Coordinates of C-alpha atoms in Angstrom, one line a residue:
M435 CA -146.3 55.5 14.0
T436 CA -147.6 58.3 11.7
D437 CA -144.6 60.4 10.2
L438 CA -144.7 63.8 11.8
I439 CA -142.8 65.4 9.1
A440 CA -144.9 67.5 6.7
S441 CA -144.3 68.5 3.2
P442 CA -143.2 72.1 2.8
G443 CA -146.2 74.5 2.8
A444 CA -148.7 71.8 3.7
E445 CA -151.0 72.0 6.8
T446 CA -151.2 68.8 8.6
A447 CA -153.7 68.1 11.4
P448 CA -152.7 65.9 14.3
S449 CA -154.2 62.5 14.4
A450 CA -156.7 61.5 17.1
A451 CA -154.2 59.5 19.0
V452 CA -151.7 62.4 19.0
T453 CA -154.4 64.9 19.8
E454 CA -155.4 63.0 22.9
A455 CA -151.9 63.2 24.3
L456 CA -151.4 66.9 23.5
P457 CA -151.9 69.4 26.3
P458 CA -154.6 71.9 25.9
N459 CA -153.8 74.9 23.7
D460 CA -154.9 78.3 24.5
G461 CA -156.0 80.0 21.3
D462 CA -153.4 80.3 18.7
K463 CA -150.4 79.9 20.9
P464 CA -147.9 77.8 19.1
L465 CA -147.4 74.2 20.3
E466 CA -143.9 73.6 21.9
W467 CA -142.2 70.2 22.3
A468 CA -140.3 69.4 25.5
P469 CA -136.6 68.5 24.8
R470 CA -135.4 65.0 25.7
E471 CA -133.3 64.6 28.8
P472 CA -129.7 63.3 27.9
D473 CA -128.6 59.9 29.2
P474 CA -126.6 60.1 32.4
K475 CA -122.7 59.9 31.9
K476 CA -120.8 56.9 33.3
H477 CA -117.9 57.7 35.7
R478 CA -114.5 55.8 34.8
T479 CA -112.0 57.6 37.0
G480 CA -110.5 54.4 38.5
L481 CA -110.0 53.0 35.0
W482 CA -108.1 56.1 33.8
V483 CA -105.9 56.1 36.9
G484 CA -105.1 52.4 36.3
L485 CA -104.2 53.0 32.7
G486 CA -101.9 55.9 33.5
A487 CA -99.9 54.0 36.1
G488 CA -99.6 51.0 33.9
A489 CA -98.4 53.1 30.9
L490 CA -95.8 54.7 33.2
L491 CA -94.5 51.4 34.3
V492 CA -94.3 50.1 30.7
A493 CA -92.5 53.3 29.7
L494 CA -90.0 53.0 32.5
G495 CA -89.5 49.3 31.7
A496 CA -88.8 50.2 28.1
A497 CA -86.5 53.0 29.1
S498 CA -84.5 50.7 31.2
M499 CA -83.6 48.7 28.1
F500 CA -81.7 51.8 26.8
L501 CA -80.3 53.5 29.9
I502 CA -77.2 53.0 32.0
A503 CA -77.7 51.7 35.6
P504 CA -77.8 54.2 38.4
G505 CA -74.5 54.7 40.3
T506 CA -72.3 54.1 37.2
T507 CA -69.4 56.5 36.7
I508 CA -66.9 56.9 33.8
A509 CA -63.6 58.5 34.7
G510 CA -65.3 59.7 37.9
I511 CA -68.2 61.3 36.0
P512 CA -71.7 60.0 36.9
V513 CA -73.6 58.7 33.9
G514 CA -76.4 56.6 35.6
G515 CA -79.8 57.0 34.0
L516 CA -78.4 58.2 30.7
T517 CA -78.3 56.7 27.3
P518 CA -74.8 55.8 26.0
G519 CA -74.9 58.7 23.6
A520 CA -75.9 61.2 26.3
A521 CA -73.3 59.7 28.7
A522 CA -70.6 60.2 26.1
D523 CA -71.6 63.8 25.7
V524 CA -71.5 64.4 29.5
V525 CA -68.1 62.8 29.8
E526 CA -66.7 64.9 27.0
S527 CA -68.2 68.1 28.3
R528 CA -66.9 67.5 31.9
L529 CA -63.5 66.7 30.5
A530 CA -63.4 69.8 28.4
D531 CA -64.6 72.1 31.3
V532 CA -62.3 70.8 34.1
E533 CA -60.0 73.5 35.2
I534 CA -56.3 73.3 36.2
T535 CA -54.7 76.0 38.1
L536 CA -51.0 76.2 37.4
T537 CA -49.1 76.9 40.6
D538 CA -45.5 78.2 40.9
V539 CA -46.1 80.3 37.7
G540 CA -46.6 84.0 38.2
A541 CA -50.3 84.8 38.6
E542 CA -51.2 81.1 38.7
P543 CA -53.2 81.0 35.4
V544 CA -56.1 78.6 34.9
V545 CA -56.4 76.3 31.9
T546 CA -59.2 74.0 30.8
G547 CA -59.1 70.5 29.5
A548 CA -60.3 71.7 26.1
E549 CA -57.3 74.2 26.0
L550 CA -55.0 71.3 26.7
G551 CA -56.5 69.0 24.0
A552 CA -57.8 66.6 26.6
S553 CA -59.6 63.6 25.2
V554 CA -60.9 60.2 26.2
D555 CA -62.7 57.6 24.2
A556 CA -66.1 58.6 25.7
T557 CA -68.2 56.8 23.1
A558 CA -66.5 53.4 23.6
L559 CA -66.5 53.8 27.4
A560 CA -70.2 54.8 27.4
E561 CA -71.1 51.8 25.2
S562 CA -69.1 49.5 27.5
A563 CA -70.8 51.0 30.6
F564 CA -74.2 50.2 29.1
A565 CA -73.2 46.7 28.0
E566 CA -71.8 45.9 31.5
H567 CA -74.3 47.9 33.6
P568 CA -77.7 48.3 31.9
M569 CA -80.5 49.7 34.1
W570 CA -82.7 46.7 33.6
N571 CA -80.1 44.6 35.5
V572 CA -80.6 45.7 39.1
G573 CA -77.6 43.6 40.1
S574 CA -75.4 46.0 38.1
W575 CA -76.6 49.1 39.9
M576 CA -74.0 51.1 42.0
S577 CA -71.1 49.3 40.3
A578 CA -67.4 50.0 40.6
P579 CA -66.1 53.1 38.8
I580 CA -65.1 52.7 35.1
A581 CA -61.7 54.0 34.6
G582 CA -61.0 56.2 31.5
D583 CA -57.5 56.9 30.0
I584 CA -57.4 60.6 29.6
A585 CA -54.9 61.8 27.1
L586 CA -53.6 65.3 26.4
D587 CA -52.6 66.3 22.8
P588 CA -48.8 67.1 23.3
A589 CA -48.7 69.7 20.6
V590 CA -51.9 71.5 21.8
A591 CA -51.0 71.2 25.5
H592 CA -47.5 72.5 25.2
K593 CA -48.5 75.4 22.9
T594 CA -51.0 76.5 25.5
L595 CA -48.7 76.0 28.5
R596 CA -45.8 77.6 26.8
A597 CA -47.9 80.8 26.4
L598 CA -49.0 80.7 30.0
A599 CA -45.6 79.7 31.5
P600 CA -42.9 80.7 29.0
A601 CA -40.1 80.6 31.7
S602 CA -40.8 76.9 32.2
Y603 CA -39.9 76.1 28.6
E604 CA -36.5 75.5 26.9
D605 CA -36.4 73.6 23.7
A606 CA -34.6 70.2 23.6
V607 CA -32.1 69.4 20.9
D608 CA -32.6 66.1 19.1
A609 CA -29.8 63.7 18.5
A610 CA -28.7 63.7 14.8
V611 CA -26.8 61.5 12.4
V612 CA -23.8 62.9 10.5
F613 CA -21.2 61.5 8.1
D614 CA -17.6 61.5 9.4
E615 CA -15.4 62.0 6.4
A616 CA -12.2 61.1 8.2
A617 CA -13.5 57.8 9.4
G618 CA -15.7 57.1 6.3
T619 CA -18.7 56.2 8.6
Y620 CA -21.8 57.7 10.1
S621 CA -21.8 58.9 13.7
I622 CA -24.2 60.8 15.9
T623 CA -24.4 64.2 17.7
P624 CA -25.9 63.6 21.2
A625 CA -29.3 64.9 22.2
V626 CA -29.7 67.7 24.7
A627 CA -32.7 67.7 27.1
G628 CA -34.9 70.7 27.4
T629 CA -37.5 71.8 30.0
G630 CA -41.3 72.1 30.1
V631 CA -44.4 71.4 32.1
D632 CA -44.7 67.7 32.8
L633 CA -47.8 66.5 30.9
T634 CA -47.8 63.0 32.6
G635 CA -48.2 64.6 36.0
L636 CA -50.7 67.1 34.7
T637 CA -52.8 64.4 33.2
A638 CA -52.7 62.5 36.5
A639 CA -53.9 65.6 38.4
M640 CA -56.8 66.0 35.9
T641 CA -57.7 62.3 36.3
D642 CA -57.7 62.5 40.1
A643 CA -59.9 65.5 40.1
L644 CA -62.6 63.9 37.9
A645 CA -62.4 60.6 39.8
S646 CA -63.1 62.7 43.0
D647 CA -66.1 64.4 41.3
R648 CA -64.2 67.7 41.2
N649 CA -64.2 70.1 38.4
A650 CA -60.9 71.8 39.3
A651 CA -57.4 70.9 40.4
E652 CA -54.0 72.4 41.0
Y653 CA -50.7 71.4 39.4
S654 CA -47.2 72.9 39.4
G655 CA -46.2 74.7 36.2
A656 CA -42.5 74.7 37.3
P657 CA -40.0 73.5 34.6
A658 CA -39.4 69.8 34.4
E659 CA -36.9 68.0 32.3
A660 CA -38.1 67.3 28.8
P661 CA -36.1 64.7 26.9
A662 CA -35.4 65.2 23.2
A663 CA -37.8 63.6 20.8
V664 CA -34.9 61.8 19.1
S665 CA -32.7 60.1 21.6
D666 CA -29.1 59.0 21.3
A667 CA -30.3 55.5 21.0
D668 CA -32.6 56.4 18.1
A669 CA -29.8 58.1 16.2
T670 CA -27.4 55.3 16.9
D671 CA -29.8 52.8 15.4
V672 CA -30.0 54.8 12.2
A673 CA -26.2 55.3 12.0
T674 CA -25.6 51.6 12.6
E675 CA -28.0 50.7 9.8
L676 CA -26.3 53.2 7.4
N677 CA -22.8 52.0 8.2
T678 CA -23.9 48.4 7.6
M679 CA -25.3 49.5 4.2
L680 CA -22.0 51.2 3.3
T681 CA -20.2 47.8 3.4
T682 CA -22.4 46.4 0.6
L683 CA -23.7 49.5 -1.2
G684 CA -23.4 49.2 -5.0
F685 CA -24.8 48.2 -8.4
Y686 CA -25.1 44.4 -8.7
I687 CA -25.2 41.9 -11.6
G688 CA -26.6 38.8 -9.9
D689 CA -24.7 38.3 -6.6
E690 CA -21.7 40.3 -7.9
R691 CA -21.1 43.7 -6.6
T692 CA -20.0 44.9 -10.0
V693 CA -19.8 48.7 -9.2
P694 CA -19.2 49.4 -5.5
V695 CA -20.2 52.8 -4.2
A696 CA -17.6 54.4 -1.9
P697 CA -18.8 55.7 1.5
A698 CA -17.8 59.3 0.6
V699 CA -19.9 59.1 -2.5
A700 CA -22.8 57.5 -0.7
A701 CA -22.7 60.4 1.8
T702 CA -23.4 62.8 -1.0
W703 CA -26.5 60.8 -1.9
I704 CA -27.9 60.3 1.6
D705 CA -29.4 62.8 4.1
V706 CA -30.9 62.0 7.5
V707 CA -33.8 64.4 8.3
D708 CA -35.6 64.9 11.5
E709 CA -39.4 64.9 10.8
D710 CA -41.3 65.8 14.0
G711 CA -39.1 63.8 16.2
T712 CA -38.5 60.8 13.8
L713 CA -35.3 60.3 11.9
R714 CA -35.8 59.4 8.2
V715 CA -33.2 58.5 5.5
V716 CA -33.7 60.5 2.3
A717 CA -31.8 59.6 -0.9
D718 CA -31.0 62.2 -3.6
E719 CA -32.1 60.7 -6.9
A720 CA -30.3 63.4 -8.9
A721 CA -27.0 62.6 -7.2
I722 CA -27.5 58.9 -7.8
Q723 CA -28.2 59.6 -11.5
T724 CA -24.6 60.9 -11.9
A725 CA -23.3 57.5 -10.9
V726 CA -25.9 55.7 -13.2
D727 CA -24.7 57.8 -16.2
A728 CA -21.2 56.3 -15.6
L729 CA -22.3 52.7 -15.4
P730 CA -21.8 51.8 -19.1
A731 CA -18.0 52.5 -18.8
A732 CA -17.8 50.4 -15.7
V733 CA -20.0 47.5 -16.8
D734 CA -19.7 47.0 -20.5
R735 CA -16.9 44.6 -21.7
A736 CA -15.8 42.4 -24.5
P737 CA -15.8 38.6 -24.0
V738 CA -12.5 36.9 -22.9
A739 CA -11.8 33.5 -24.5
A740 CA -11.0 30.8 -22.0
E741 CA -7.7 28.8 -22.5
M742 CA -7.1 25.5 -20.6
V743 CA -4.6 22.6 -20.6
T744 CA -6.0 19.1 -20.9
N745 CA -4.5 15.7 -21.2
T746 CA -5.1 13.4 -24.1
G747 CA -8.2 12.1 -22.3
G748 CA -9.8 15.5 -22.3
T749 CA -9.4 16.1 -18.5
V750 CA -8.9 19.8 -17.8
L751 CA -5.6 20.1 -15.8
E752 CA -5.1 23.9 -15.6
D753 CA -6.9 27.1 -16.6
L754 CA -4.4 29.3 -18.3
V755 CA -7.0 32.0 -19.0
V756 CA -10.3 32.1 -17.3
G757 CA -13.1 32.8 -19.7
V758 CA -15.3 35.9 -19.1
N759 CA -18.6 36.6 -20.8
G760 CA -18.9 39.9 -22.6
R761 CA -21.8 42.1 -21.4
T762 CA -23.7 45.3 -22.3
I763 CA -25.7 47.2 -19.7
G764 CA -29.5 47.4 -20.4
D765 CA -32.0 50.1 -19.8
T766 CA -31.1 52.4 -16.9
S767 CA -33.9 55.0 -17.2
T768 CA -35.4 54.0 -13.8
V769 CA -32.3 52.8 -11.9
A770 CA -31.7 56.1 -10.0
A771 CA -35.2 56.3 -8.8
D772 CA -35.3 52.6 -7.9
F773 CA -32.0 52.9 -6.0
A774 CA -33.2 55.9 -4.1
K775 CA -36.2 54.0 -2.8
R776 CA -34.1 51.0 -1.9
I777 CA -31.7 53.1 0.1
E778 CA -34.5 54.8 2.0
S779 CA -35.9 51.4 2.9
G780 CA -32.5 50.1 4.1
D781 CA -31.6 48.1 1.0
A782 CA -28.0 48.6 -0.3
V783 CA -28.2 46.4 -3.4
Q784 CA -29.3 47.8 -6.7
P785 CA -29.6 45.2 -9.5
I786 CA -28.7 46.2 -13.0
A787 CA -29.7 44.4 -16.2
V788 CA -27.2 43.4 -18.8
T789 CA -27.0 41.4 -22.0
E790 CA -24.2 38.9 -22.0
T791 CA -22.1 37.5 -24.9
P792 CA -20.8 34.0 -24.0
F793 CA -17.0 33.5 -24.2
E794 CA -15.3 30.9 -26.4
S795 CA -13.0 28.2 -25.1
T796 CA -9.7 26.8 -26.4
A797 CA -8.3 23.5 -25.1
L798 CA -4.6 22.9 -25.3
V799 CA -4.1 19.2 -25.3
R800 CA -0.5 18.6 -24.0
E801 CA 1.5 15.4 -23.9
I802 CA 5.1 14.4 -23.4
D803 CA 6.8 11.9 -25.7
V804 CA 9.9 10.0 -24.4
D805 CA 11.7 8.2 -27.2
L806 CA 14.1 5.7 -25.6
A807 CA 15.6 4.7 -28.9
N808 CA 16.6 8.2 -29.8
Q809 CA 17.0 9.4 -26.2
T810 CA 14.7 12.4 -26.7
V811 CA 11.8 14.1 -25.0
T812 CA 9.3 16.0 -27.1
A813 CA 6.7 18.4 -25.8
I814 CA 3.5 18.1 -28.0
E815 CA 0.5 20.5 -27.9
N816 CA -2.7 19.8 -30.0
G817 CA -0.6 17.3 -32.1
S818 CA 2.1 19.7 -32.9
V819 CA 5.7 19.6 -31.6
V820 CA 6.4 22.6 -29.3
D821 CA 10.0 21.6 -28.4
S822 CA 12.3 18.5 -28.4
W823 CA 15.7 17.8 -26.8
S824 CA 18.1 15.0 -25.9
V825 CA 18.0 13.3 -22.6
S826 CA 19.6 10.4 -20.6
S827 CA 17.2 7.6 -19.6
G828 CA 17.7 4.6 -17.4
A829 CA 20.5 2.3 -18.3
G830 CA 20.9 -1.5 -18.2
E831 CA 18.9 -3.3 -15.6
F832 CA 17.4 0.1 -14.6
A833 CA 16.1 0.9 -18.0
T834 CA 13.1 3.2 -18.1
Q835 CA 9.9 1.2 -18.4
T836 CA 7.7 1.8 -21.5
G837 CA 4.0 2.6 -21.4
S838 CA 1.5 5.4 -21.2
F839 CA 1.5 7.2 -17.9
Q840 CA 0.6 10.6 -16.3
I841 CA 2.6 13.0 -14.3
G842 CA 1.5 12.2 -10.7
W843 CA 3.1 14.8 -8.6
K844 CA 5.8 17.4 -8.9
T845 CA 8.4 19.1 -6.6
T846 CA 10.9 21.8 -7.4
S847 CA 13.8 20.0 -5.6
Q848 CA 14.4 16.7 -3.9
N849 CA 17.3 14.5 -2.5
M850 CA 17.5 11.2 -4.3
G851 CA 19.2 8.0 -3.2
N852 CA 20.5 7.2 0.3
R853 CA 23.2 9.1 2.3
D854 CA 24.4 5.7 3.4
L855 CA 26.0 4.5 0.2
T856 CA 26.3 1.0 1.7
K857 CA 22.6 0.6 1.4
A858 CA 20.3 0.6 -1.7
P859 CA 20.2 2.2 -4.1
N860 CA 23.9 2.7 -3.2
Y861 CA 24.0 6.3 -4.5
F862 CA 23.0 9.8 -3.2
Q863 CA 22.2 12.8 -5.2
P864 CA 21.2 16.0 -3.2
D865 CA 18.9 18.7 -4.5
V866 CA 17.7 17.2 -7.7
P867 CA 15.7 20.0 -9.4
W868 CA 12.4 20.1 -11.2
V869 CA 11.2 16.6 -10.4
M870 CA 8.1 15.2 -12.2
Y871 CA 7.1 11.6 -11.2
F872 CA 5.2 9.6 -13.8
N873 CA 5.7 5.9 -13.0
G874 CA 6.4 4.9 -9.5
D875 CA 9.9 6.2 -8.7
E876 CA 10.7 7.0 -12.3
A877 CA 10.7 10.8 -13.0
L878 CA 11.6 13.4 -15.5
H879 CA 14.1 15.8 -13.8
G880 CA 17.0 18.2 -14.3
V881 CA 20.6 16.9 -14.1
Y882 CA 23.4 19.1 -13.0
W883 CA 26.1 16.5 -12.5
H884 CA 26.7 15.5 -16.1
S885 CA 25.8 16.5 -19.6
N886 CA 26.1 13.2 -21.5
W887 CA 22.8 13.6 -23.3
G888 CA 21.7 11.0 -25.7
T889 CA 23.2 8.2 -23.6
P890 CA 21.3 6.1 -21.0
M891 CA 22.9 6.9 -17.6
S892 CA 20.3 6.8 -14.8
H893 CA 18.6 4.3 -12.4
G894 CA 15.3 4.6 -14.4
C895 CA 14.7 8.4 -14.4
V896 CA 14.8 10.5 -17.5
G897 CA 17.4 13.2 -17.0
M898 CA 17.8 16.5 -19.0
P899 CA 19.4 19.9 -18.8
V900 CA 18.3 21.9 -15.8
W901 CA 16.9 24.7 -17.9
K902 CA 14.9 22.3 -20.0
A903 CA 13.6 20.6 -17.0
A904 CA 12.5 23.9 -15.6
W905 CA 10.6 24.8 -18.7
L906 CA 8.9 21.4 -18.9
F907 CA 8.0 21.7 -15.2
D908 CA 6.0 24.9 -15.9
W909 CA 4.6 23.7 -19.2
A910 CA 3.2 20.3 -18.0
P911 CA 0.8 20.4 -15.1
E912 CA 0.0 17.3 -13.1
G913 CA -2.0 14.8 -15.1
V914 CA -0.3 15.4 -18.5
T915 CA 0.1 12.2 -20.4
V916 CA 3.7 10.7 -20.7
N917 CA 4.2 8.2 -23.5
V918 CA 7.4 6.1 -23.1
H919 CA 8.4 4.0 -26.1
Y920 CA 11.3 2.7 -28.2

């Protein structure tokens, strides 16, 4: 087709084909083109209605994935059709707004849950409600009520109620722990109950109101007994613990309670304080420091040498002096603070560090020499003669046997022989003193019935003056070597 667009300023004549189709033109009247009719619009009303209903169903289905099932209640508060977050907000709001009228109190004032410090774990309950009763699960609709444990803040509630019903309040007196100086132990002063509005009953009234879908309830504000925060039993437990500590309280080196702390002194260190209804033991570090400063005088000591008796075989027979290590106390800069913490935690044992100096030991090797030829007894210690004296040994067929023996057992007095002189050994000697057996029935002992020293006289024993026998009895413990020879 010929292009009908002319160049600017040019005059273009219609073609023959176009001219034939043109209507006749009267004179110079401009030629007008008839506008084209628009295409008819298609009607889609049914489609749009279908799409809207489907979108709505999809939206509802999606919402059911996030909403709590209809008929669900938390603490009596309906939360069906809500998200967990919105449900928690509704529960908290209803709880804060619930009103309690206090009867039996003057003008019967009204107090709200918010003014009582009422609370419930709304977030956890709402999340639990959604987990157990989601809207998408039709079987969980119209479920049993979900209980909620409503709690009142005691401090907030009592402050509010005391202002509204002052006549209902009388402060309780807590039990306390005190030191009895006469007895040297801790005892208690009993608790005295007070009065106030019963928060347990008030909480129950609030719970019942919400469970019944009510926003208000009544409760008596009359005084009810209010027990002391610290009971007699509480105070007795603390006193018992302290009295137990008093029996072992002290500064220790190892397992040794080296420096005990007297109960009266401990009482100046220890205080039992009542902190918001709880008893707490507090120790005074400065008071303890006074005792720490005195520790060197009580702990430091020089070593004590040990001294012991042995026989010639080296066996220790007797400790004459028990050896003791010397010691010097170490750093005590943190002892007072440490002890204060221990006492507060119930520990009565405070270790202290020391440097020890070992003791020296001296062995005294003792032996008894019996010389039958010279009729003497000699006491020997570490090879040196301590003392020597004349004796009377066994005579004739009863001569004292020779050999190396040990003192077996000793007795301060004994009857020897037989009261019936017609029977062996045909003699009787009562109350023989300071007897020391060394070889069967042969013994060293005192003799009071003769003084014929230097001459064999006995039935095998070695007799000597009583006072010498007494000295030898104390000097020679059991086990000392006895050498008998000619």
